[in-house]
Short mmCIF file of C-alpha atoms and ligand atoms in Angstrom, two decimals:
data_model
loop_
_atom_site.label_atom_id
_atom_site.label_comp_id
_atom_site.label_asym_id
_atom_site.label_seq_id
_atom_site.Cartn_x
_atom_site.Cartn_y
_atom_site.Cartn_z
CA MET A 253 109.40 38.54 -176.92
CA LYS A 254 111.32 35.35 -176.34
CA ILE A 255 110.02 31.94 -175.32
CA MET A 256 111.90 29.84 -172.77
CA LYS A 257 110.71 26.27 -172.27
CA PHE A 258 112.04 24.10 -169.45
CA GLY A 259 111.59 20.34 -169.51
CA GLY A 260 110.82 17.92 -166.71
CA THR A 261 114.38 17.44 -165.51
CA SER A 262 114.96 21.21 -165.51
CA VAL A 263 112.16 21.66 -162.98
CA GLY A 264 112.27 18.18 -161.43
CA ARG A 265 114.24 19.11 -158.32
CA PRO A 266 113.94 22.14 -156.05
CA GLU A 267 117.49 23.30 -156.80
CA ARG A 268 116.83 23.01 -160.53
CA MET A 269 113.81 25.25 -160.20
CA HIS A 270 116.08 27.80 -158.55
CA GLN A 271 118.41 27.48 -161.52
CA VAL A 272 115.45 28.14 -163.86
CA LYS A 273 114.76 31.29 -161.87
CA GLU A 274 118.36 32.40 -162.47
CA LEU A 275 118.04 31.79 -166.19
CA ILE A 276 114.79 33.68 -166.66
CA THR A 277 116.02 36.67 -164.67
CA ALA A 278 119.43 36.87 -166.38
CA ASP A 279 118.19 39.63 -168.74
CA ASP A 280 115.29 42.09 -168.93
CA ASP A 281 113.81 40.72 -172.16
CA LYS A 282 110.09 40.14 -172.26
CA LYS A 283 109.61 36.39 -172.06
CA ILE A 284 107.01 33.68 -171.84
CA VAL A 285 108.31 30.81 -169.72
CA VAL A 286 106.78 27.42 -170.56
CA LEU A 287 107.16 24.64 -167.99
CA SER A 288 106.74 20.88 -168.20
CA ALA A 289 105.60 18.79 -165.27
CA LEU A 290 108.31 17.72 -162.79
CA SER A 291 110.14 14.71 -164.23
CA GLY A 292 108.29 11.49 -163.48
CA THR A 293 104.97 13.18 -162.78
CA THR A 294 103.31 12.68 -166.16
CA ASN A 295 104.35 9.01 -166.13
CA ALA A 296 102.84 8.68 -162.67
CA LEU A 297 99.62 10.35 -163.84
CA VAL A 298 99.47 8.01 -166.83
CA GLY A 299 99.77 5.13 -164.35
CA ILE A 300 96.93 6.50 -162.24
CA GLY A 301 94.72 6.80 -165.33
CA GLU A 302 95.56 3.25 -166.40
CA ALA A 303 94.75 1.86 -162.97
CA LEU A 304 91.40 3.66 -163.01
CA ALA A 305 90.65 2.47 -166.54
CA GLU A 306 91.11 -1.09 -165.28
CA GLY A 307 88.86 -0.41 -162.30
CA LYS A 308 91.77 -0.79 -159.84
CA LYS A 309 90.83 2.06 -157.50
CA GLU A 310 92.98 0.89 -154.63
CA LEU A 311 96.06 0.84 -156.83
CA ALA A 312 95.18 4.29 -158.20
CA LYS A 313 94.82 5.56 -154.64
CA GLN A 314 98.27 4.23 -153.73
CA LYS A 315 99.80 5.93 -156.73
CA ILE A 316 98.08 9.22 -155.92
CA ASP A 317 99.34 9.05 -152.32
CA ALA A 318 102.90 8.30 -153.42
CA LEU A 319 102.87 11.27 -155.79
CA ASN A 320 101.35 13.49 -153.12
CA GLU A 321 104.18 12.54 -150.80
CA HIS A 322 106.71 13.52 -153.45
CA TYR A 323 105.20 17.00 -153.73
CA ASN A 324 104.99 17.41 -149.98
CA ASN A 325 108.74 16.92 -149.78
CA PHE A 326 109.41 18.99 -152.87
CA TYR A 327 107.84 22.24 -151.72
CA LEU A 328 109.58 22.15 -148.34
CA GLU A 329 112.91 22.15 -150.13
CA LEU A 330 111.80 24.66 -152.73
CA LEU A 331 110.47 27.36 -150.44
CA THR A 332 111.65 28.82 -147.16
CA SER A 333 109.12 31.46 -146.13
CA LYS A 334 106.10 30.63 -144.05
CA ALA A 335 103.76 32.35 -146.48
CA GLY A 336 105.32 30.63 -149.50
CA ARG A 337 105.11 27.21 -147.89
CA ALA A 338 101.52 27.77 -146.82
CA LYS A 339 100.60 28.76 -150.34
CA ALA A 340 102.37 25.73 -151.86
CA ALA A 341 100.77 23.38 -149.36
CA GLN A 342 97.38 24.77 -150.34
CA ILE A 343 98.07 24.34 -154.09
CA ILE A 344 99.19 20.75 -153.59
CA LYS A 345 96.21 20.01 -151.38
CA GLU A 346 93.78 21.31 -154.00
CA HIS A 347 95.24 19.29 -156.84
CA PHE A 348 95.44 16.07 -154.85
CA GLU A 349 91.93 16.55 -153.56
CA PHE A 350 90.86 16.81 -157.16
CA LEU A 351 92.61 13.50 -157.94
CA THR A 352 90.96 11.88 -154.94
CA ILE A 353 87.51 13.04 -156.03
CA ILE A 354 88.14 11.46 -159.42
CA LEU A 355 88.53 8.12 -157.63
CA LYS A 356 84.89 8.35 -156.70
CA ILE A 357 83.36 9.19 -160.07
CA SER A 358 83.16 6.97 -163.12
CA PHE A 359 86.23 7.12 -165.28
CA ASN A 360 86.29 8.21 -168.93
CA GLU A 361 88.77 9.63 -171.43
CA ALA A 362 87.89 13.26 -170.68
CA ILE A 363 88.62 12.66 -167.01
CA ASN A 364 91.88 10.99 -167.95
CA LYS A 365 92.92 14.20 -169.73
CA ASP A 366 92.10 16.14 -166.58
CA ILE A 367 94.33 13.81 -164.59
CA LEU A 368 97.20 14.24 -167.07
CA ALA A 369 96.91 18.03 -166.83
CA GLN A 370 97.71 18.09 -163.11
CA GLY A 371 101.48 17.82 -163.63
CA GLU A 372 101.92 21.08 -165.55
CA LEU A 373 99.39 22.88 -163.36
CA LEU A 374 101.37 21.89 -160.27
CA SER A 375 104.82 22.71 -161.65
CA THR A 376 103.83 26.18 -162.87
CA LYS A 377 101.96 27.09 -159.70
CA LEU A 378 104.84 25.97 -157.49
CA PHE A 379 107.35 27.84 -159.62
CA TYR A 380 105.17 30.95 -159.56
CA THR A 381 105.03 30.69 -155.77
CA LEU A 382 108.83 30.59 -155.72
CA LEU A 383 108.97 33.79 -157.79
CA GLN A 384 106.51 35.43 -155.41
CA GLU A 385 108.56 34.39 -152.42
CA LEU A 386 111.63 35.95 -154.04
CA GLU A 387 109.59 39.03 -154.98
CA ILE A 388 110.30 38.63 -158.67
CA PRO A 389 107.47 40.26 -160.61
CA ALA A 390 105.79 37.82 -162.99
CA VAL A 391 102.39 37.12 -164.52
CA PHE A 392 100.71 33.72 -164.33
CA LEU A 393 99.29 32.87 -167.75
CA PRO A 394 96.95 29.84 -167.69
CA ALA A 395 97.46 27.85 -170.91
CA LEU A 396 93.85 26.70 -170.82
CA GLU A 397 92.83 30.31 -171.54
CA PHE A 398 94.59 30.48 -174.89
CA MET A 399 95.92 27.11 -176.08
CA SER A 400 93.40 25.08 -178.11
CA ILE A 401 93.09 22.25 -180.62
CA ASP A 402 90.35 21.62 -183.19
CA GLU A 403 88.32 18.47 -183.85
CA ASN A 404 91.31 16.89 -185.64
CA ASP A 405 93.53 17.60 -182.63
CA GLU A 406 95.35 20.29 -184.61
CA PRO A 407 96.37 23.49 -182.78
CA GLU A 408 94.31 26.53 -183.71
CA LEU A 409 97.24 28.85 -184.32
CA SER A 410 95.33 31.97 -185.34
CA LYS A 411 92.94 31.71 -182.40
CA ILE A 412 95.86 31.12 -180.07
CA ARG A 413 97.48 34.26 -181.48
CA GLN A 414 94.35 36.38 -181.00
CA ARG A 415 93.80 35.22 -177.45
CA LEU A 416 97.44 35.68 -176.48
CA GLU A 417 97.55 39.17 -177.97
CA ALA A 418 94.45 40.14 -176.01
CA ILE A 419 95.89 38.79 -172.77
CA LEU A 420 99.37 40.23 -173.20
CA THR A 421 98.14 43.76 -173.93
CA ARG A 422 96.71 43.78 -170.42
CA TYR A 423 100.27 43.62 -169.04
CA PRO A 424 102.32 46.20 -170.95
CA GLU A 425 104.76 46.71 -168.08
CA ASP A 426 105.43 43.08 -167.19
CA SER A 427 108.27 41.08 -168.64
CA ILE A 428 108.00 37.54 -167.20
CA PHE A 429 105.01 35.35 -168.00
CA ILE A 430 104.69 31.79 -166.70
CA THR A 431 102.57 29.20 -168.48
CA GLN A 432 102.04 25.46 -168.82
CA GLY A 433 103.35 23.34 -171.64
CA TYR A 434 101.42 20.34 -172.97
CA ILE A 435 97.89 21.20 -171.83
CA CYS A 436 95.15 22.80 -173.92
CA LYS A 437 91.39 22.88 -174.50
CA ASN A 438 89.80 20.77 -177.24
CA HIS A 439 86.88 21.62 -179.53
CA ARG A 440 84.43 20.44 -176.87
CA ASN A 441 86.06 22.92 -174.50
CA GLU A 442 87.39 20.06 -172.36
CA VAL A 443 90.90 19.90 -170.97
CA ASP A 444 93.14 18.04 -173.41
CA ASN A 445 96.82 17.87 -174.28
CA LEU A 446 99.32 18.01 -177.14
CA LYS A 447 100.46 14.40 -176.57
CA ARG A 448 103.51 13.17 -174.67
CA GLY A 449 106.47 15.49 -174.89
CA GLY A 450 104.12 18.23 -176.10
CA SER A 451 105.57 21.07 -174.04
CA ASP A 452 108.08 21.74 -176.81
CA TYR A 453 105.12 22.02 -179.16
CA THR A 454 103.47 24.53 -176.81
CA ALA A 455 106.64 26.64 -176.81
CA SER A 456 106.88 26.62 -180.57
CA LEU A 457 103.19 27.46 -180.99
CA ILE A 458 103.52 30.37 -178.59
CA GLY A 459 106.68 31.45 -180.41
CA ALA A 460 104.78 31.47 -183.70
CA ALA A 461 101.71 33.12 -182.18
CA THR A 462 103.71 36.00 -180.68
CA SER A 463 106.24 36.24 -183.55
CA ALA A 464 108.91 35.72 -180.92
CA SER A 465 112.57 36.48 -181.56
CA VAL A 466 113.58 32.99 -180.43
CA VAL A 467 112.18 29.82 -178.89
CA GLU A 468 114.63 28.41 -176.35
CA ILE A 469 114.16 24.76 -175.40
CA TRP A 470 116.10 24.13 -172.17
CA THR A 471 116.82 20.48 -171.39
CA ASP A 472 119.52 18.41 -169.71
CA ILE A 473 121.69 17.89 -172.78
CA ASP A 474 123.79 20.43 -174.66
CA GLY A 475 121.85 20.36 -177.93
CA MET A 476 120.95 17.91 -180.65
CA HIS A 477 123.77 15.43 -181.10
CA ASN A 478 125.14 13.99 -184.30
CA ASN A 479 124.18 10.51 -183.09
CA ASP A 480 122.36 8.87 -180.20
CA PRO A 481 124.54 9.56 -177.12
CA ARG A 482 122.92 6.65 -175.26
CA ILE A 483 124.23 4.21 -177.85
CA VAL A 484 127.29 5.75 -179.45
CA GLU A 485 130.28 6.82 -177.37
CA GLN A 486 131.68 9.70 -179.34
CA THR A 487 128.95 12.14 -180.18
CA ARG A 488 128.90 15.92 -180.23
CA ALA A 489 126.32 18.67 -180.26
CA ILE A 490 125.49 20.07 -183.70
CA ALA A 491 125.88 23.85 -183.79
CA HIS A 492 123.38 24.55 -186.55
CA LEU A 493 120.50 22.76 -188.26
CA SER A 494 117.92 23.89 -190.75
CA PHE A 495 114.26 23.42 -189.83
CA ASP A 496 114.00 20.56 -192.35
CA GLU A 497 117.01 18.75 -190.94
CA ALA A 498 115.81 19.19 -187.38
CA ALA A 499 112.32 17.97 -188.26
CA GLU A 500 113.76 14.89 -189.90
CA LEU A 501 115.99 14.10 -186.88
CA ALA A 502 113.28 14.79 -184.32
CA TYR A 503 110.83 12.58 -186.15
CA PHE A 504 113.32 9.78 -186.67
CA GLY A 505 114.45 9.40 -183.13
CA ALA A 506 116.33 12.37 -181.65
CA LYS A 507 114.44 12.46 -178.36
CA ILE A 508 115.45 16.00 -177.46
CA LEU A 509 112.68 17.72 -179.40
CA HIS A 510 109.01 16.89 -180.06
CA PRO A 511 108.80 16.44 -183.85
CA ALA A 512 105.66 18.56 -184.26
CA SER A 513 107.37 21.50 -182.62
CA ILE A 514 109.28 22.40 -185.77
CA TRP A 515 106.47 23.50 -188.09
CA PRO A 516 105.04 26.46 -186.13
CA ALA A 517 108.51 27.97 -185.71
CA GLN A 518 109.35 27.25 -189.32
CA LEU A 519 106.10 28.77 -190.58
CA HIS A 520 106.81 32.04 -188.79
CA ASN A 521 110.56 31.81 -189.16
CA VAL A 522 111.30 31.90 -185.44
CA PRO A 523 114.73 30.43 -184.61
CA VAL A 524 114.72 27.54 -182.14
CA LYS A 525 117.62 27.01 -179.75
CA LEU A 526 118.29 23.81 -177.82
CA LEU A 527 120.12 24.67 -174.62
CA ASN A 528 121.32 22.91 -171.49
CA THR A 529 120.04 24.06 -168.08
CA MET A 530 123.05 22.46 -166.43
CA GLU A 531 125.50 24.20 -168.77
CA PRO A 532 123.80 27.45 -169.69
CA ASP A 533 126.82 28.95 -171.45
CA ALA A 534 127.28 26.07 -173.89
CA PRO A 535 126.28 27.15 -177.41
CA GLY A 536 123.74 24.34 -177.89
CA THR A 537 122.02 23.85 -181.23
CA THR A 538 120.45 26.64 -183.27
CA ILE A 539 117.72 25.73 -185.74
CA THR A 540 116.89 28.33 -188.39
CA GLY A 541 115.39 28.69 -191.83
CA GLY A 542 118.49 28.74 -193.97
CA GLY A 543 121.15 26.08 -194.18
CA ASP A 544 124.64 26.95 -192.93
CA GLY A 545 126.20 26.51 -196.34
CA THR A 546 128.08 23.35 -195.47
CA VAL A 547 127.74 20.18 -197.49
CA GLY A 548 127.68 16.76 -195.96
CA VAL A 549 126.33 14.48 -193.29
CA LYS A 550 125.49 16.18 -190.02
CA ALA A 551 123.65 13.67 -187.92
CA ILE A 552 122.20 10.20 -187.64
CA ALA A 553 119.11 9.14 -185.72
CA GLY A 554 117.37 5.83 -185.26
CA LYS A 555 113.70 5.10 -184.71
CA ASP A 556 112.52 1.77 -183.27
CA GLY A 557 109.25 -0.09 -183.42
CA ILE A 558 108.77 0.16 -187.15
CA THR A 559 106.48 -2.19 -189.05
CA ALA A 560 106.93 -2.80 -192.77
CA LEU A 561 104.28 -3.93 -195.22
CA LYS A 562 104.96 -5.32 -198.65
CA ILE A 563 102.10 -5.48 -201.14
CA LYS A 564 102.79 -7.63 -204.18
CA SER A 565 100.48 -7.61 -207.12
CA SER A 566 100.89 -8.59 -210.73
CA ARG A 567 98.02 -6.23 -211.39
CA MET A 568 100.34 -3.39 -210.53
CA LEU A 569 102.39 -4.13 -213.61
CA LEU A 570 101.89 -1.28 -216.08
CA ALA A 571 98.80 -0.17 -214.18
CA TYR A 572 98.08 3.30 -212.92
CA GLY A 573 96.07 4.18 -209.85
CA PHE A 574 97.49 1.31 -207.80
CA LEU A 575 99.42 3.53 -205.40
CA ARG A 576 96.36 5.71 -204.93
CA LYS A 577 94.34 2.69 -203.83
CA VAL A 578 97.04 1.73 -201.34
CA PHE A 579 97.30 5.26 -199.94
CA GLU A 580 93.54 5.61 -199.64
CA ILE A 581 93.49 2.68 -197.24
CA PHE A 582 96.06 4.37 -195.03
CA GLU A 583 94.14 7.61 -195.24
CA LYS A 584 90.93 5.89 -194.20
CA TYR A 585 92.63 4.65 -191.01
CA ARG A 586 94.49 7.92 -190.46
CA THR A 587 97.82 6.12 -190.39
CA ALA A 588 101.01 7.81 -191.54
CA ILE A 589 103.48 6.14 -193.87
CA ASP A 590 107.12 6.93 -193.16
CA MET A 591 109.22 5.27 -195.86
CA ILE A 592 108.16 3.95 -199.20
CA THR A 593 109.82 2.14 -202.10
CA THR A 594 108.27 0.66 -205.19
CA SER A 595 109.16 -1.82 -207.88
CA GLU A 596 107.06 -2.65 -210.87
CA VAL A 597 105.22 -5.44 -209.07
CA ALA A 598 105.46 -4.55 -205.41
CA ILE A 599 105.35 -1.68 -202.99
CA SER A 600 106.98 -1.63 -199.56
CA LEU A 601 106.16 0.88 -196.91
CA THR A 602 106.67 1.46 -193.22
CA MET A 603 104.54 2.72 -190.37
CA ASP A 604 105.01 3.10 -186.64
CA ASP A 605 101.42 3.46 -185.53
CA VAL A 606 100.01 -0.07 -185.74
CA SER A 607 96.70 0.58 -184.01
CA HIS A 608 94.83 -0.17 -187.28
CA LEU A 609 97.25 -2.70 -188.72
CA LYS A 610 94.65 -5.48 -188.82
CA GLU A 611 92.09 -3.46 -190.77
CA ILE A 612 94.74 -2.02 -193.08
CA THR A 613 96.19 -5.46 -193.85
CA ALA A 614 92.73 -6.91 -194.49
CA GLU A 615 91.93 -4.20 -197.02
CA LEU A 616 95.35 -4.35 -198.67
CA GLN A 617 94.87 -8.07 -199.19
CA LYS A 618 92.16 -7.22 -201.70
CA LEU A 619 94.86 -5.53 -203.78
CA GLY A 620 97.53 -8.20 -203.59
CA LYS A 621 99.62 -10.47 -201.43
CA VAL A 622 100.64 -8.75 -198.19
CA GLU A 623 103.68 -9.47 -196.02
CA VAL A 624 104.07 -7.88 -192.59
CA ASP A 625 107.37 -7.47 -190.74
CA HIS A 626 107.72 -6.15 -187.20
CA HIS A 627 110.49 -4.87 -184.93
CA LEU A 628 112.36 -2.93 -187.57
CA SER A 629 114.27 0.31 -187.20
CA ILE A 630 114.66 3.28 -189.48
CA ILE A 631 118.09 4.86 -189.53
CA CYS A 632 117.92 8.40 -190.76
CA ILE A 633 121.04 10.17 -192.02
CA VAL A 634 120.66 13.91 -192.31
CA GLY A 635 122.76 16.72 -193.70
CA ASN A 636 122.97 19.53 -196.20
CA ASN A 637 122.84 18.50 -199.83
CA ILE A 638 124.00 15.01 -198.94
CA MET A 639 123.61 13.99 -202.54
CA GLU A 640 126.29 16.47 -203.54
CA GLU A 641 128.90 15.03 -201.22
CA LYS A 642 130.82 12.48 -203.19
CA GLY A 643 130.85 8.98 -201.88
CA VAL A 644 128.34 9.40 -199.07
CA LEU A 645 126.26 6.50 -200.28
CA ASN A 646 129.39 4.37 -200.64
CA LYS A 647 130.45 5.13 -197.09
CA ILE A 648 126.99 4.29 -195.81
CA MET A 649 126.90 0.98 -197.67
CA ASP A 650 130.45 0.15 -196.59
CA SER A 651 129.67 0.61 -192.96
CA LEU A 652 126.69 -1.71 -193.23
CA GLU A 653 128.82 -4.60 -194.47
CA GLN A 654 127.13 -7.73 -193.15
CA ILE A 655 123.88 -6.13 -192.16
CA PRO A 656 120.89 -6.88 -194.36
CA LEU A 657 119.15 -3.76 -195.62
CA ARG A 658 115.38 -4.01 -195.93
CA MET A 659 114.73 -0.71 -197.65
CA VAL A 660 116.65 2.41 -198.68
CA SER A 661 115.22 5.81 -199.36
CA TYR A 662 117.54 8.20 -201.15
CA GLY A 663 116.69 11.32 -203.10
CA GLY A 664 113.36 12.04 -201.42
CA SER A 665 114.93 15.26 -200.26
CA ARG A 666 118.36 16.81 -200.55
CA HIS A 667 119.09 16.35 -196.90
CA ASN A 668 118.17 12.81 -196.02
CA VAL A 669 118.94 9.13 -196.58
CA SER A 670 116.85 6.57 -194.70
CA LEU A 671 117.62 2.91 -194.16
CA LEU A 672 115.33 0.21 -192.88
CA ILE A 673 117.01 -2.54 -190.89
CA ASP A 674 116.22 -5.24 -188.36
CA GLY A 675 115.73 -3.52 -184.99
CA LYS A 676 118.30 -5.81 -183.36
CA GLN A 677 121.00 -4.30 -185.57
CA LYS A 678 120.26 -0.70 -184.71
CA GLU A 679 123.01 -0.17 -182.17
CA ARG A 680 125.63 -1.75 -184.39
CA VAL A 681 124.55 0.31 -187.38
CA LEU A 682 124.54 3.59 -185.45
CA GLN A 683 128.02 2.84 -184.14
CA SER A 684 129.57 1.83 -187.42
CA LEU A 685 127.97 4.73 -189.32
CA ASN A 686 129.39 7.04 -186.69
CA GLN A 687 132.89 5.76 -187.32
CA ARG A 688 132.60 5.89 -191.07
CA LEU A 689 130.78 9.21 -191.51
CA PHE A 690 132.31 11.45 -188.90
CA ASP A 691 135.97 12.17 -188.28
CA PHE A 692 136.87 12.32 -184.67
CA GLU A 693 140.41 13.35 -183.97
N1 LIG B 835 104.78 16.49 -169.15
C1 LIG B 835 104.47 16.03 -170.47
C2 LIG B 835 105.17 14.72 -170.75
O1 LIG B 835 105.91 14.23 -169.91
C3 LIG B 835 104.79 17.03 -171.53
C4 LIG B 835 106.24 17.39 -171.65
O2 LIG B 835 106.98 17.27 -170.69
O3 LIG B 835 106.65 17.82 -172.73
O4 LIG B 835 104.97 14.15 -171.77
MG1 MG B 836 110.52 16.66 -173.79
#
């Protein structure tokens, strides 16, 4: 079994959907095809939900109509047969009727999740209709029948596995299965989702659940790059990454992969490949368990919107248990800490989720003096055994020259150095690190 996941841009235009069809029929392997919503759709659905949350029904209605229009044009270009078009028109009608009914009932978070689910439901149903029109045998596999999260929003991997096994045994002869990324059921059996960008996560979970031979993530870029291609001119795709390196890069800013999508594949040792729909023969990036034996820096990523907290306390001096007290406050508010450094009298740490910043700061103030700093960026430098490559730290420091460093984390793992800088300096730092750390002939 292999898993092939196609992102929003890969299904976002009728001709791209035809390209996806080519890719999934290129061999006879058994495969589960995971689709995102058409590009722009989830954003539009978020907008509809926001308008409804603010009680702006007229605005929500306009947004629904505009999206409906988009789909009405889309299917006419996608399909040519009368039967296919009639079927697509019916699918679109049903889903937009559903959205229109929602306008009339009182809005809540569960309904919002229903709204957000429409994108993947539409894309998969339209794609399935295309396969039917072309008489390509395939099975439609509704994600809501097997994908689930528990009360902590964590995927229930063993249940997902059991359900999928039961479903798949019903189709021993079939080789193409089509399902939705992103959407799932929650512990109340309501429609929910795996958070923005979660289709990658779906693919990885299915890969783990079926012990797949590979999880292929098809996007519009030729793999994970050694630096941010939107900011740095000379970047290149990285041929191989370990799961740890990829997780680090995905978490710290490489937008190509949802950070949570590493662990299920890693747990079940399923290789993940990042491939380009527009350039299907390009090697892309392969992510596997072992390293590739090389030593040195492989990639740099930057993450914006970081907030740093410094807690200063003379009581920390020679005391034990201080860090525990600090961490307990973060645990209480379910807020993750990304970077941390300590001195004998102070501790600095960073977070990107500031939804409980007020409460956290108030409680930390009982432990010491607290300083808060916003708009920072973490620059994450990743590679194999970076610490063994002579002079890496020197090169990094050299390329920072005039730029004030707020925090450095080195030695936390063998494959990562993280720097905290003012967000305004991010572009400059990414560019100068690129020049200093990579040789481009
Ligand atoms: N459609 C969802 C989003 O835009 C999930 C995904 O594409 O991964 O976030
Ligand atoms: Mg994505």
